[in-house]
Amino acid sequence: MMSEGSLAFNPEFDPDGAEGGVDTNLLPWLPLSGISGLSVKPLRASMESGMFNMIVRLEKGAVLNRLLSLSGMDLLVLSGALDYADDSGESHLEPGIWGYLSANTCMERLTAAEESELLINCYGAFAMLTPGNQVDRLVTSADIRQMALQAGISMVPNTLAECMVEREPYTGEGVPLAIAGKNSGHLVASVTTASADTFQHPYFIDCRAVPWVVNPDLPDIGLKVLRVSQETGFISVMVRHNGVAAPHNHIGGSDFLVLEGALGVRAGPPEGYGPGTWFYEPSGARHDATQRVSDDDLIYTANIYGPLTFDTGPGTPVVAVLSWMEYVALAEAGGAKLVPNTFTNDSSLLAWAPIGQ
């Protein structure tokens, strides 16, 4: 049942999640100073946790050398083509490739073979290192927040209380994503079509090779489970959502990007929210009727930062809890190979940039 504290945030039991969303197709590309050929659409930046979310565009020929992920990051290639190189060799990243770089992982080189767009979720700051292992550029949530403020962009809020406050829309000229308006485009085909597991890299996985698994308690929802952290409880998944989700509460937050179809919520437009719409559902959010509102499959990529509790309606007892343990069981039952949370060749920050040198 809802506690008195929950009632204070949401007295009518009616958060719809829409306040925590943004149509990224209406946002501009903002150049990130100090990194040539890279621009971003800033989505969310937390001054409390240091996490930030953004869509990144790399111009054709742009190269990122020696990017050090200080707190971990995950990414999904949305369009284009990139070449990733490190000590284990070179890999070609196409739309539908998803990856996780754990804390203190140094990405030696990422080259854009074509103009490319990626969804990147940073769990903290990242640094660009010089060939001499010195920090050349540090990018934090404060940097991303400041970029958005200067451009007149009201980013997606971080808390349930902030979500209840109406945000000013961006009034400038936006640039659509490459996936905008495409329900059968390159990315959707990649994530919905099974193929042989030919892509091999410890940091990345080809979503085409990940099987759809179904929780018997939620038969209309298929999952491609990509990563499960037993330490933090964080989950990364692809979701095929073709029914109405049972009423549920978010114990932790979650974020997701619509890739195909249209997502409908009670207070949203009748046509729903289509490809390129990004949501952040803060801890404490409740949803009673999230559903598909088009004939196409509703597919989105999501990070879930804590358990979900399910009930049969406002004020009713909890009937089920979905935590990282259930996702592990689903992945194992479906034969999915999860991306590791740590890697044998990880190095600490001091190993990359020793103090005093």
GROMACS .gro file of C-alpha atoms in nm:
model
  357
    1MET     CA    1   0.000   0.000   0.000
    2MET     CA    2   0.106   0.362  -0.047
    3SER     CA    3   0.261   0.517   0.263
    4GLU     CA    4   0.179   0.862   0.400
    5GLY     CA    5   0.515   0.976   0.268
    6SER     CA    6   0.426   0.858  -0.080
    7LEU     CA    7   0.093   1.036  -0.059
    8ALA     CA    8   0.271   1.364   0.007
    9PHE     CA    9   0.448   1.334  -0.329
   10ASN     CA   10   0.148   1.200  -0.518
   11PRO     CA   11  -0.182   1.255  -0.334
   12GLU     CA   12  -0.399   1.140  -0.627
   13PHE     CA   13  -0.207   0.818  -0.706
   14ASP     CA   14  -0.168   0.948  -1.058
   15PRO     CA   15   0.193   0.998  -1.170
   16ASP     CA   16   0.204   0.919  -1.539
   17GLY     CA   17   0.577   0.938  -1.606
   18ALA     CA   18   0.533   1.191  -1.888
   19GLU     CA   19   0.669   1.478  -1.681
   20GLY     CA   20   1.001   1.292  -1.677
   21GLY     CA   21   1.034   1.260  -2.052
   22VAL     CA   22   1.165   1.449  -2.354
   23ASP     CA   23   1.132   1.407  -2.729
   24THR     CA   24   1.498   1.410  -2.825
   25ASN     CA   25   1.405   1.484  -3.187
   26LEU     CA   26   1.315   1.837  -3.073
   27LEU     CA   27   1.655   1.903  -2.912
   28PRO     CA   28   1.961   2.055  -3.082
   29TRP     CA   29   2.309   1.909  -3.106
   30LEU     CA   30   2.548   2.094  -2.875
   31PRO     CA   31   2.924   2.071  -2.938
   32LEU     CA   32   3.122   1.942  -2.640
   33SER     CA   33   3.416   2.175  -2.598
   34GLY     CA   34   3.759   2.019  -2.602
   35ILE     CA   35   3.650   1.707  -2.793
   36SER     CA   36   3.662   1.754  -3.170
   37GLY     CA   37   3.380   1.612  -3.382
   38LEU     CA   38   3.153   1.529  -3.088
   39SER     CA   39   2.819   1.689  -3.002
   40VAL     CA   40   2.546   1.590  -2.758
   41LYS     CA   41   2.177   1.615  -2.679
   42PRO     CA   42   2.176   1.650  -2.297
   43LEU     CA   43   1.892   1.456  -2.132
   44ARG     CA   44   1.950   1.435  -1.756
   45ALA     CA   45   2.228   1.526  -1.513
   46SER     CA   46   2.226   1.452  -1.141
   47MET     CA   47   2.415   1.681  -0.907
   48GLU     CA   48   2.365   1.424  -0.628
   49SER     CA   49   2.490   1.101  -0.785
   50GLY     CA   50   2.698   1.245  -1.071
   51MET     CA   51   2.508   1.034  -1.327
   52PHE     CA   52   2.419   1.186  -1.662
   53ASN     CA   53   2.244   1.071  -1.979
   54MET     CA   54   2.292   1.201  -2.331
   55ILE     CA   55   2.268   1.115  -2.697
   56VAL     CA   56   2.603   1.162  -2.869
   57ARG     CA   57   2.677   1.233  -3.234
   58LEU     CA   58   3.021   1.166  -3.379
   59GLU     CA   59   3.103   1.320  -3.716
   60LYS     CA   60   3.243   1.091  -3.982
   61GLY     CA   61   3.616   1.051  -3.919
   62ALA     CA   62   3.597   1.174  -3.558
   63VAL     CA   63   3.824   0.985  -3.319
   64LEU     CA   64   3.801   0.949  -2.942
   65ASN     CA   65   4.138   0.850  -2.801
   66ARG     CA   66   4.193   0.716  -2.451
   67LEU     CA   67   3.856   0.782  -2.291
   68LEU     CA   68   3.867   0.676  -1.926
   69SER     CA   69   3.531   0.583  -1.774
   70LEU     CA   70   3.568   0.675  -1.407
   71SER     CA   71   3.239   0.529  -1.279
   72GLY     CA   72   3.118   0.314  -1.566
   73MET     CA   73   2.900   0.383  -1.871
   74ASP     CA   74   2.674   0.192  -2.107
   75LEU     CA   75   2.601   0.274  -2.468
   76LEU     CA   76   2.379   0.171  -2.757
   77VAL     CA   77   2.470   0.244  -3.119
   78LEU     CA   78   2.163   0.404  -3.276
   79SER     CA   79   2.294   0.480  -3.624
   80GLY     CA   80   2.611   0.487  -3.834
   81ALA     CA   81   2.918   0.269  -3.787
   82LEU     CA   82   3.217   0.286  -3.553
   83ASP     CA   83   3.545   0.103  -3.510
   84TYR     CA   84   3.652   0.023  -3.154
   85ALA     CA   85   4.013  -0.067  -3.078
   86ASP     CA   86   4.185  -0.180  -2.759
   87ASP     CA   87   4.442  -0.435  -2.647
   88SER     CA   88   4.212  -0.724  -2.738
   89GLY     CA   89   4.187  -0.614  -3.102
   90GLU     CA   90   3.944  -0.418  -3.318
   91SER     CA   91   3.565  -0.445  -3.335
   92HIS     CA   92   3.313  -0.294  -3.576
   93LEU     CA   93   3.012  -0.144  -3.399
   94GLU     CA   94   2.686  -0.117  -3.592
   95PRO     CA   95   2.333  -0.012  -3.491
   96GLY     CA   96   2.198  -0.251  -3.230
   97ILE     CA   97   2.534  -0.308  -3.061
   98TRP     CA   98   2.512  -0.244  -2.686
   99GLY     CA   99   2.808  -0.215  -2.452
  100TYR     CA  100   2.913  -0.156  -2.094
  101LEU     CA  101   3.245  -0.008  -1.983
  102SER     CA  102   3.296  -0.069  -1.612
  103ALA     CA  103   3.452   0.185  -1.377
  104ASN     CA  104   3.819   0.261  -1.455
  105THR     CA  105   3.804   0.112  -1.805
  106CYS     CA  106   4.010   0.300  -2.064
  107MET     CA  107   3.874   0.296  -2.419
  108GLU     CA  108   4.185   0.323  -2.635
  109ARG     CA  109   4.027   0.442  -2.959
  110LEU     CA  110   3.678   0.484  -3.106
  111THR     CA  111   3.658   0.599  -3.470
  112ALA     CA  112   3.341   0.701  -3.653
  113ALA     CA  113   3.352   0.526  -3.991
  114GLU     CA  114   3.025   0.708  -4.065
  115GLU     CA  115   2.838   0.984  -3.887
  116SER     CA  116   2.705   0.798  -3.585
  117GLU     CA  117   2.460   0.849  -3.301
  118LEU     CA  118   2.475   0.670  -2.966
  119LEU     CA  119   2.270   0.669  -2.648
  120ILE     CA  120   2.519   0.694  -2.361
  121ASN     CA  121   2.440   0.662  -1.990
  122CYS     CA  122   2.729   0.771  -1.769
  123TYR     CA  123   2.732   0.658  -1.406
  124GLY     CA  124   2.981   0.936  -1.330
  125ALA     CA  125   3.247   1.150  -1.494
  126PHE     CA  126   3.476   1.042  -1.776
  127ALA     CA  127   3.820   1.175  -1.866
  128MET     CA  128   4.016   1.209  -2.188
  129LEU     CA  129   4.381   1.115  -2.133
  130THR     CA  130   4.691   1.238  -2.314
  131PRO     CA  131   4.947   0.993  -2.457
  132GLY     CA  132   5.147   1.064  -2.141
  133ASN     CA  133   4.862   0.943  -1.917
  134GLN     CA  134   4.765   1.290  -1.798
  135VAL     CA  135   4.403   1.409  -1.778
  136ASP     CA  136   4.339   1.635  -2.078
  137ARG     CA  137   3.961   1.683  -2.038
  138LEU     CA  138   3.718   1.589  -1.760
  139VAL     CA  139   3.344   1.571  -1.834
  140THR     CA  140   3.107   1.567  -1.536
  141SER     CA  141   2.733   1.593  -1.476
  142ALA     CA  142   2.791   1.960  -1.391
  143ASP     CA  143   2.938   2.018  -1.738
  144ILE     CA  144   2.637   1.859  -1.907
  145ARG     CA  145   2.395   2.055  -1.687
  146GLN     CA  146   2.572   2.382  -1.766
  147MET     CA  147   2.561   2.309  -2.141
  148ALA     CA  148   2.187   2.253  -2.121
  149LEU     CA  149   2.125   2.568  -1.917
  150GLN     CA  150   2.322   2.785  -2.159
  151ALA     CA  151   2.124   2.642  -2.453
  152GLY     CA  152   1.787   2.698  -2.285
  153ILE     CA  153   1.715   2.326  -2.239
  154SER     CA  154   1.523   2.215  -1.930
  155MET     CA  155   1.659   1.868  -1.870
  156VAL     CA  156   1.454   1.576  -1.740
  157PRO     CA  157   1.421   1.602  -1.360
  158ASN     CA  158   1.581   1.362  -1.113
  159THR     CA  159   1.318   1.326  -0.840
  160LEU     CA  160   0.947   1.259  -0.815
  161ALA     CA  161   0.887   1.599  -0.657
  162GLU     CA  162   1.066   1.773  -0.946
  163CYS     CA  163   0.859   1.573  -1.196
  164MET     CA  164   0.543   1.729  -1.053
  165VAL     CA  165   0.665   2.076  -1.154
  166GLU     CA  166   0.589   2.178  -1.513
  167ARG     CA  167   0.902   2.234  -1.721
  168GLU     CA  168   0.955   2.500  -1.984
  169PRO     CA  169   0.979   2.338  -2.329
  170TYR     CA  170   1.279   2.401  -2.551
  171THR     CA  171   1.181   2.669  -2.803
  172GLY     CA  172   1.480   2.656  -3.035
  173GLU     CA  173   1.525   2.454  -3.351
  174GLY     CA  174   1.572   2.082  -3.293
  175VAL     CA  175   1.737   1.819  -3.510
  176PRO     CA  176   1.567   1.477  -3.539
  177LEU     CA  177   1.758   1.159  -3.465
  178ALA     CA  178   1.841   0.923  -3.749
  179ILE     CA  179   1.586   0.677  -3.604
  180ALA     CA  180   1.304   0.934  -3.594
  181GLY     CA  181   0.987   0.810  -3.762
  182LYS     CA  182   1.136   0.471  -3.846
  183ASN     CA  183   0.946   0.169  -3.718
  184SER     CA  184   1.129  -0.073  -3.946
  185GLY     CA  185   1.466   0.097  -3.980
  186HIS     CA  186   1.817  -0.029  -3.930
  187LEU     CA  187   1.813  -0.012  -3.552
  188VAL     CA  188   1.478  -0.179  -3.500
  189ALA     CA  189   1.567  -0.454  -3.745
  190SER     CA  190   1.889  -0.508  -3.554
  191VAL     CA  191   1.731  -0.546  -3.214
  192THR     CA  192   1.436  -0.759  -3.317
  193THR     CA  193   1.595  -1.004  -3.559
  194ALA     CA  194   1.782  -1.300  -3.417
  195SER     CA  195   2.110  -1.394  -3.583
  196ALA     CA  196   2.413  -1.610  -3.523
  197ASP     CA  197   2.636  -1.492  -3.238
  198THR     CA  198   2.920  -1.369  -3.457
  199PHE     CA  199   3.009  -1.057  -3.259
  200GLN     CA  200   3.275  -1.124  -2.996
  201HIS     CA  201   3.399  -0.859  -2.752
  202PRO     CA  202   3.392  -0.862  -2.371
  203TYR     CA  203   3.250  -0.507  -2.347
  204PHE     CA  204   2.980  -0.536  -2.614
  205ILE     CA  205   2.695  -0.756  -2.727
  206ASP     CA  206   2.499  -0.776  -3.052
  207CYS     CA  207   2.137  -0.745  -2.946
  208ARG     CA  208   2.030  -0.953  -3.247
  209ALA     CA  209   2.196  -1.253  -3.081
  210VAL     CA  210   2.016  -1.209  -2.749
  211PRO     CA  211   1.697  -1.419  -2.725
  212TRP     CA  212   1.366  -1.273  -2.617
  213VAL     CA  213   1.257  -1.417  -2.282
  214VAL     CA  214   0.915  -1.384  -2.123
  215ASN     CA  215   0.824  -1.371  -1.756
  216PRO     CA  216   0.518  -1.598  -1.719
  217ASP     CA  217   0.362  -1.337  -1.489
  218LEU     CA  218   0.394  -1.073  -1.765
  219PRO     CA  219   0.315  -1.269  -2.085
  220ASP     CA  220   0.277  -0.963  -2.310
  221ILE     CA  221   0.626  -0.832  -2.232
  222GLY     CA  222   0.942  -0.981  -2.384
  223LEU     CA  223   1.290  -0.901  -2.256
  224LYS     CA  224   1.642  -0.914  -2.394
  225VAL     CA  225   1.845  -0.909  -2.073
  226LEU     CA  226   2.184  -0.745  -2.142
  227ARG     CA  227   2.347  -0.681  -1.803
  228VAL     CA  228   2.263  -0.750  -1.439
  229SER     CA  229   2.469  -0.608  -1.152
  230GLN     CA  230   2.442  -0.809  -0.834
  231GLU     CA  231   2.636  -0.532  -0.656
  232THR     CA  232   2.411  -0.236  -0.742
  233GLY     CA  233   2.096  -0.415  -0.855
  234PHE     CA  234   2.106  -0.226  -1.186
  235ILE     CA  235   1.953  -0.397  -1.491
  236SER     CA  236   1.997  -0.319  -1.862
  237VAL     CA  237   1.735  -0.465  -2.098
  238MET     CA  238   1.559  -0.436  -2.431
  239VAL     CA  239   1.181  -0.451  -2.384
  240ARG     CA  240   0.909  -0.561  -2.628
  241HIS     CA  241   0.598  -0.423  -2.461
  242ASN     CA  242   0.282  -0.533  -2.641
  243GLY     CA  243   0.027  -0.534  -2.360
  244VAL     CA  244  -0.066  -0.322  -2.061
  245ALA     CA  245   0.188  -0.328  -1.779
  246ALA     CA  246   0.041  -0.431  -1.445
  247PRO     CA  247   0.019  -0.152  -1.182
  248HIS     CA  248   0.363  -0.107  -1.028
  249ASN     CA  249   0.586   0.118  -0.819
  250HIS     CA  250   0.951   0.201  -0.883
  251ILE     CA  251   1.163   0.144  -0.573
  252GLY     CA  252   1.460   0.271  -0.774
  253GLY     CA  253   1.457   0.492  -1.081
  254SER     CA  254   1.468   0.380  -1.444
  255ASP     CA  255   1.531   0.536  -1.784
  256PHE     CA  256   1.440   0.425  -2.133
  257LEU     CA  257   1.445   0.532  -2.498
  258VAL     CA  258   1.160   0.437  -2.733
  259LEU     CA  259   1.298   0.267  -3.044
  260GLU     CA  260   0.985   0.144  -3.222
  261GLY     CA  261   0.609   0.184  -3.190
  262ALA     CA  262   0.432   0.425  -2.958
  263LEU     CA  263   0.415   0.428  -2.579
  264GLY     CA  264   0.089   0.540  -2.419
  265VAL     CA  265   0.037   0.674  -2.069
  266ARG     CA  266  -0.282   0.808  -1.915
  267ALA     CA  267  -0.194   1.176  -1.933
  268GLY     CA  268  -0.009   1.155  -2.264
  269PRO     CA  269  -0.134   1.228  -2.617
  270PRO     CA  270  -0.364   0.968  -2.780
  271GLU     CA  271  -0.098   0.884  -3.039
  272GLY     CA  272   0.156   0.809  -2.766
  273TYR     CA  273   0.529   0.876  -2.765
  274GLY     CA  274   0.732   0.745  -3.058
  275PRO     CA  275   1.096   0.667  -3.146
  276GLY     CA  276   1.342   0.909  -2.994
  277THR     CA  277   1.138   0.984  -2.682
  278TRP     CA  278   1.349   0.938  -2.368
  279PHE     CA  279   1.204   0.897  -2.019
  280TYR     CA  280   1.340   0.898  -1.667
  281GLU     CA  281   1.111   0.747  -1.404
  282PRO     CA  282   1.237   0.856  -1.061
  283SER     CA  283   1.238   0.648  -0.747
  284GLY     CA  284   0.883   0.643  -0.609
  285ALA     CA  285   0.707   0.673  -0.946
  286ARG     CA  286   0.392   0.468  -0.996
  287HIS     CA  287   0.234   0.351  -1.321
  288ASP     CA  288  -0.105   0.188  -1.368
  289ALA     CA  289  -0.167   0.172  -1.743
  290THR     CA  290   0.155   0.196  -1.944
  291GLN     CA  291   0.084   0.032  -2.281
  292ARG     CA  292   0.136   0.011  -2.655
  293VAL     CA  293  -0.092   0.244  -2.854
  294SER     CA  294   0.000   0.150  -3.212
  295ASP     CA  295  -0.016  -0.165  -3.424
  296ASP     CA  296   0.363  -0.189  -3.431
  297ASP     CA  297   0.564  -0.362  -3.162
  298LEU     CA  298   0.652  -0.122  -2.881
  299ILE     CA  299   1.026  -0.164  -2.824
  300TYR     CA  300   1.250   0.036  -2.596
  301THR     CA  301   1.590   0.006  -2.433
  302ALA     CA  302   1.593   0.054  -2.057
  303ASN     CA  303   1.807   0.075  -1.746
  304ILE     CA  304   1.630  -0.020  -1.423
  305TYR     CA  305   1.798   0.101  -1.104
  306GLY     CA  306   1.606  -0.095  -0.841
  307PRO     CA  307   1.319  -0.338  -0.783
  308LEU     CA  308   0.964  -0.297  -0.910
  309THR     CA  309   0.671  -0.387  -0.685
  310PHE     CA  310   0.342  -0.494  -0.842
  311ASP     CA  311  -0.012  -0.473  -0.706
  312THR     CA  312  -0.369  -0.480  -0.838
  313GLY     CA  313  -0.445  -0.110  -0.795
  314PRO     CA  314  -0.392   0.194  -0.575
  315GLY     CA  315  -0.397   0.104  -0.208
  316THR     CA  316  -0.377  -0.273  -0.264
  317PRO     CA  317  -0.107  -0.503  -0.121
  318VAL     CA  318   0.208  -0.593  -0.312
  319VAL     CA  319   0.160  -0.918  -0.503
  320ALA     CA  320   0.503  -0.948  -0.669
  321VAL     CA  321   0.853  -0.801  -0.659
  322LEU     CA  322   1.081  -0.794  -0.965
  323SER     CA  323   1.448  -0.750  -0.869
  324TRP     CA  324   1.787  -0.834  -1.020
  325MET     CA  325   1.748  -1.195  -0.904
  326GLU     CA  326   1.443  -1.250  -1.124
  327TYR     CA  327   1.624  -1.098  -1.424
  328VAL     CA  328   1.919  -1.334  -1.373
  329ALA     CA  329   1.678  -1.628  -1.362
  330LEU     CA  330   1.504  -1.511  -1.680
  331ALA     CA  331   1.835  -1.469  -1.863
  332GLU     CA  332   1.956  -1.813  -1.756
  333ALA     CA  333   1.628  -1.976  -1.853
  334GLY     CA  334   1.645  -1.815  -2.197
  335GLY     CA  335   2.012  -1.893  -2.254
  336ALA     CA  336   2.116  -1.527  -2.267
  337LYS     CA  337   2.484  -1.442  -2.218
  338LEU     CA  338   2.512  -1.130  -2.002
  339VAL     CA  339   2.775  -0.860  -2.050
  340PRO     CA  340   3.020  -0.880  -1.755
  341ASN     CA  341   3.026  -0.611  -1.487
  342THR     CA  342   3.404  -0.616  -1.446
  343PHE     CA  343   3.688  -0.723  -1.672
  344THR     CA  344   4.024  -0.884  -1.606
  345ASN     CA  345   4.216  -0.602  -1.776
  346ASP     CA  346   4.049  -0.319  -1.583
  347SER     CA  347   4.290  -0.064  -1.440
  348SER     CA  348   4.250   0.197  -1.169
  349LEU     CA  349   4.272   0.571  -1.228
  350LEU     CA  350   4.607   0.585  -1.047
  351ALA     CA  351   4.742   0.327  -1.288
  352TRP     CA  352   4.649   0.552  -1.581
  353ALA     CA  353   4.744   0.889  -1.435
  354PRO     CA  354   4.969   0.848  -1.130
  355ILE     CA  355   4.962   1.129  -0.876
  356GLY     CA  356   5.253   1.369  -0.913
  357GLN     CA  357   5.346   1.260  -1.264
   0.00000   0.00000   0.00000
